[in-house]
XYZ file of C-alpha atoms in Angstrom:
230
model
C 185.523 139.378 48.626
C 185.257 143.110 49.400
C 187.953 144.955 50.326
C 187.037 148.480 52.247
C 188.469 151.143 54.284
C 186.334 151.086 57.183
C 183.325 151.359 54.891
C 183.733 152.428 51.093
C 184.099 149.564 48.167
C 187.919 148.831 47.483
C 188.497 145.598 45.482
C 186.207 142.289 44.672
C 187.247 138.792 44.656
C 185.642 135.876 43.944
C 182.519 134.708 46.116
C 181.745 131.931 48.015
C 178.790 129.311 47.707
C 177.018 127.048 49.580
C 174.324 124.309 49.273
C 171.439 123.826 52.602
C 170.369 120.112 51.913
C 167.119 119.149 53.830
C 168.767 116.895 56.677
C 172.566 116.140 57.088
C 173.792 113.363 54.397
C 171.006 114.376 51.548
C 172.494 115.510 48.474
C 169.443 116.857 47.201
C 170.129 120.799 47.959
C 166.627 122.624 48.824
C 168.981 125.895 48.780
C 171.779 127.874 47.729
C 173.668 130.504 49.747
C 175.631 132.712 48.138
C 178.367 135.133 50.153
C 180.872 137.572 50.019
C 183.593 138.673 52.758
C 183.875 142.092 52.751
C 187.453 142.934 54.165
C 189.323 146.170 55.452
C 192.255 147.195 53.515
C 194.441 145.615 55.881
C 193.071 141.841 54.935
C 190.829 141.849 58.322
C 187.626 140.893 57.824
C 184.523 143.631 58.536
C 181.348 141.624 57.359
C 179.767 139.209 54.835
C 177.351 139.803 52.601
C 174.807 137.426 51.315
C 172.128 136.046 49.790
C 169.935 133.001 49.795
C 168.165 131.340 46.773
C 164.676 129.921 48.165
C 163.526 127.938 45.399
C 159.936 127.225 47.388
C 159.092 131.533 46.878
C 161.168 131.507 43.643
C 163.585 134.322 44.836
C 166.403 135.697 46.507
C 166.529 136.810 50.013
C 168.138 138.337 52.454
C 170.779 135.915 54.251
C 172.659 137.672 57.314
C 170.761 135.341 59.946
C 171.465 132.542 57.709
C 174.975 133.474 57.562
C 175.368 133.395 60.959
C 173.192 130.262 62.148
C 175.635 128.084 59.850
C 178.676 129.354 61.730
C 176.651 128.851 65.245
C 174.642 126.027 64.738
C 176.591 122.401 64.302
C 173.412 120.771 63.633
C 172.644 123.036 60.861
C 176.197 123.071 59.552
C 175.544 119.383 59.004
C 173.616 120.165 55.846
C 175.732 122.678 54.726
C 178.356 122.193 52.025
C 180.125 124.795 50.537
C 180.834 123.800 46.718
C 182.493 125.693 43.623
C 180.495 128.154 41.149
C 180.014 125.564 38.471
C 178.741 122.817 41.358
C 176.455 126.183 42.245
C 175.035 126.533 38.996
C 173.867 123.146 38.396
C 172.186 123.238 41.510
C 170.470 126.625 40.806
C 169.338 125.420 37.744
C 167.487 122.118 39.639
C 165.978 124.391 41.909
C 164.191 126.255 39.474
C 166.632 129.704 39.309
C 167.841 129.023 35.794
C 171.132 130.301 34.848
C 173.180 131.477 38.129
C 173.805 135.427 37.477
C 177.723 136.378 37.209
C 179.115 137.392 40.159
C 178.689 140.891 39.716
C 174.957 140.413 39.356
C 174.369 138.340 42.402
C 176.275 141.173 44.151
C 173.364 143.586 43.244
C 171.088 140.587 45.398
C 173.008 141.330 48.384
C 170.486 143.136 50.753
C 171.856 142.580 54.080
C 175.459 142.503 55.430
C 176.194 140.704 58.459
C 178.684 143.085 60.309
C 181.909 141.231 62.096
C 183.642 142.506 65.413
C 186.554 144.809 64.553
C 188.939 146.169 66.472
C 192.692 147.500 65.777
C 195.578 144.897 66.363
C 197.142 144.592 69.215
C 200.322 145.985 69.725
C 202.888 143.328 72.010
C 205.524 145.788 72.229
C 207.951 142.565 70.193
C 209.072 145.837 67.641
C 209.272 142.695 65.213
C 207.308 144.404 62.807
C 205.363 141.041 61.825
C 201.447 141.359 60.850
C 199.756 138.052 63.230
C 196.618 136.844 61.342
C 194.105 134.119 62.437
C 191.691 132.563 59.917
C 188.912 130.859 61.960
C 186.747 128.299 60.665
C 183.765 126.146 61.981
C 182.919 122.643 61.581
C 185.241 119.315 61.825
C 188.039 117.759 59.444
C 187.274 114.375 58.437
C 190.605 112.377 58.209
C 190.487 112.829 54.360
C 189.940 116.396 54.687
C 192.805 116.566 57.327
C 195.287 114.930 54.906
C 194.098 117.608 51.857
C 194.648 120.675 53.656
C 198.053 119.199 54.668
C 198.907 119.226 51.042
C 197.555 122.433 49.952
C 199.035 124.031 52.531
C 201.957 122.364 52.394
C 202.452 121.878 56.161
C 205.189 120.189 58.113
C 204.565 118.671 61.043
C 205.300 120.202 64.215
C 205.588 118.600 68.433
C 202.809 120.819 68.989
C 199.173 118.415 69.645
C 197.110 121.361 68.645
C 199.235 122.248 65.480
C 198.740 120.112 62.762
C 202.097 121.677 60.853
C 203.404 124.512 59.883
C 204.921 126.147 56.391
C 207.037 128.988 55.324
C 207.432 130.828 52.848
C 209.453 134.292 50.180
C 207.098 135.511 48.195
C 206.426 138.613 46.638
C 208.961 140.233 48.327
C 207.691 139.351 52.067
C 208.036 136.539 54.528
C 205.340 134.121 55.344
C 204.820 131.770 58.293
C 201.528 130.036 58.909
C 200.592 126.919 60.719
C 196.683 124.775 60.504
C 195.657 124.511 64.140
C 192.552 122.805 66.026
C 190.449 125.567 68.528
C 189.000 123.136 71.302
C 187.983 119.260 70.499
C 188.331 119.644 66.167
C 184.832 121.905 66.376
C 186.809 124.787 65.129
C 190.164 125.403 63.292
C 192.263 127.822 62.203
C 195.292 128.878 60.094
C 197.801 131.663 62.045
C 199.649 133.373 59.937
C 202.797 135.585 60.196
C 203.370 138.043 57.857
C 206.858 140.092 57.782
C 206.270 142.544 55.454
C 209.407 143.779 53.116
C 208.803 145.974 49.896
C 206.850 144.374 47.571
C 203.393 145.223 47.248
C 200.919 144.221 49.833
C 198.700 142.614 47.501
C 201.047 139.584 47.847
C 199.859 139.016 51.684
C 195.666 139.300 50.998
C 196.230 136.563 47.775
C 197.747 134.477 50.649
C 195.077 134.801 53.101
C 192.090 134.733 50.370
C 194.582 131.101 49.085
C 194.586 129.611 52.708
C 190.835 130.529 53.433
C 190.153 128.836 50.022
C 191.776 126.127 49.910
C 190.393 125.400 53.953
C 186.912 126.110 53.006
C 186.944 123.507 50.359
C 187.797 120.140 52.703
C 184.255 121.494 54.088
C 184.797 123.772 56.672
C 183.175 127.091 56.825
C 185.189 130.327 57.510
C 184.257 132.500 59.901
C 186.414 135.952 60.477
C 190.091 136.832 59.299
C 191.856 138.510 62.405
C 195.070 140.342 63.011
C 196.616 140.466 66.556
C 199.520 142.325 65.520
């Protein structure tokens, strides 16, 4: 990831890849997509940036509509699977790239960012203080992939149907609250988090969203925006 004040370079994190098979179930990839988030310094996400491996021209190119079909398009998602940096670089090197570049090189690929809505949080008027986050992902949890992201989240479960369960945590010297929800019939999930902030450093609450979005996006599901409502 990026982090950025509104616009300027902050911080980098790790990015994210994915591999476009030819229909849904193939396991052949016929591309790689590589991305970025790029957040502000309050953990929100501002963009993505991107780039695609097309192995048919032998190059990279720009991504941004890419990025955004697999988010939009279930069909498409279908043949999207979003796999770890050594998973990446065997399949780079099958589709003719060689060795993947390190992650600072494939940033210098990045030719096109695909902006994100932004807007400041709301404020409720609670006077709780809390930071309210939503992580929003597309695509559907299998049952397997259900159970996982119970476990790495380490969820309890909760009366609510849409909430799958909820966890809290002390760490760093703040409070964390977050639950795994389902947005609609399963097409779309998210984890809300609660953040009340105490005086430790902040860096504590975007490890904790960059974990959750992780460990989300690897049960298969693709992540869309990190919000704050409050």
């Amino acid at each position: 990831m990026i982090l950025i004040r509104c616009s300027a370079a902050y911080n980098h994190g790790p990015v994210d890849y994915y591999l476009i098979s030819p229909t849904a179930g193939d396991p052949s990839p016929a591309a790689l997509l590589v991305e970025e988030f790029v957040l502000c310094d309050d953990y929100t996400a501002a963009g993505i940036d991107g780039a695609e491996w097309q192995p048919e021209i032998g190059a990279w190119s720009a991504s941004a509509e890419l990025s955004r079909a697999i988010r939009a398009d279930s069909a498409l998602r279908g043949r999207v699977t979003p796999v770890s940096r050594q998973e990446a670089a065997a399949a780079f090197a099958r589709l003719g790239g060689g060795g993947l570049p390190e992650e600072a090189g494939l940033r210098t690929l990045f030719q096109e960012r695909r902006h994100l809505p932004t807007t400041a949080p709301l404020n409720l008027g609670s006077g709780s203080g809390a930071r309210r986050y939503r992580i929003l992902f597309a695509g559907e949890l299998g049952e397997d992939g259900l159970a996982n992201a119970r476990t790495a989240l380490r969820l309890e479960p909760t009366d609510h149907p849409r909430v799958v369960g909820k966890a809290s945590v002390s760490a760093g010297g703040h409070g964390f609250t977050w639950e795994l929800r389902r947005i609609g019939a399963g097409i779309a999930w998210c984890v809300d988090v609660t953040a009340r902030l105490g005086s430790g450093p902040v860096t504590a609450l975007g490890a904790l969203l960059h974990h959750h979005r992780q460990v989300v996006r690897e049960q298969g599901l693709i992540p869309v925006t990190v919000e704050r409502f409050a």
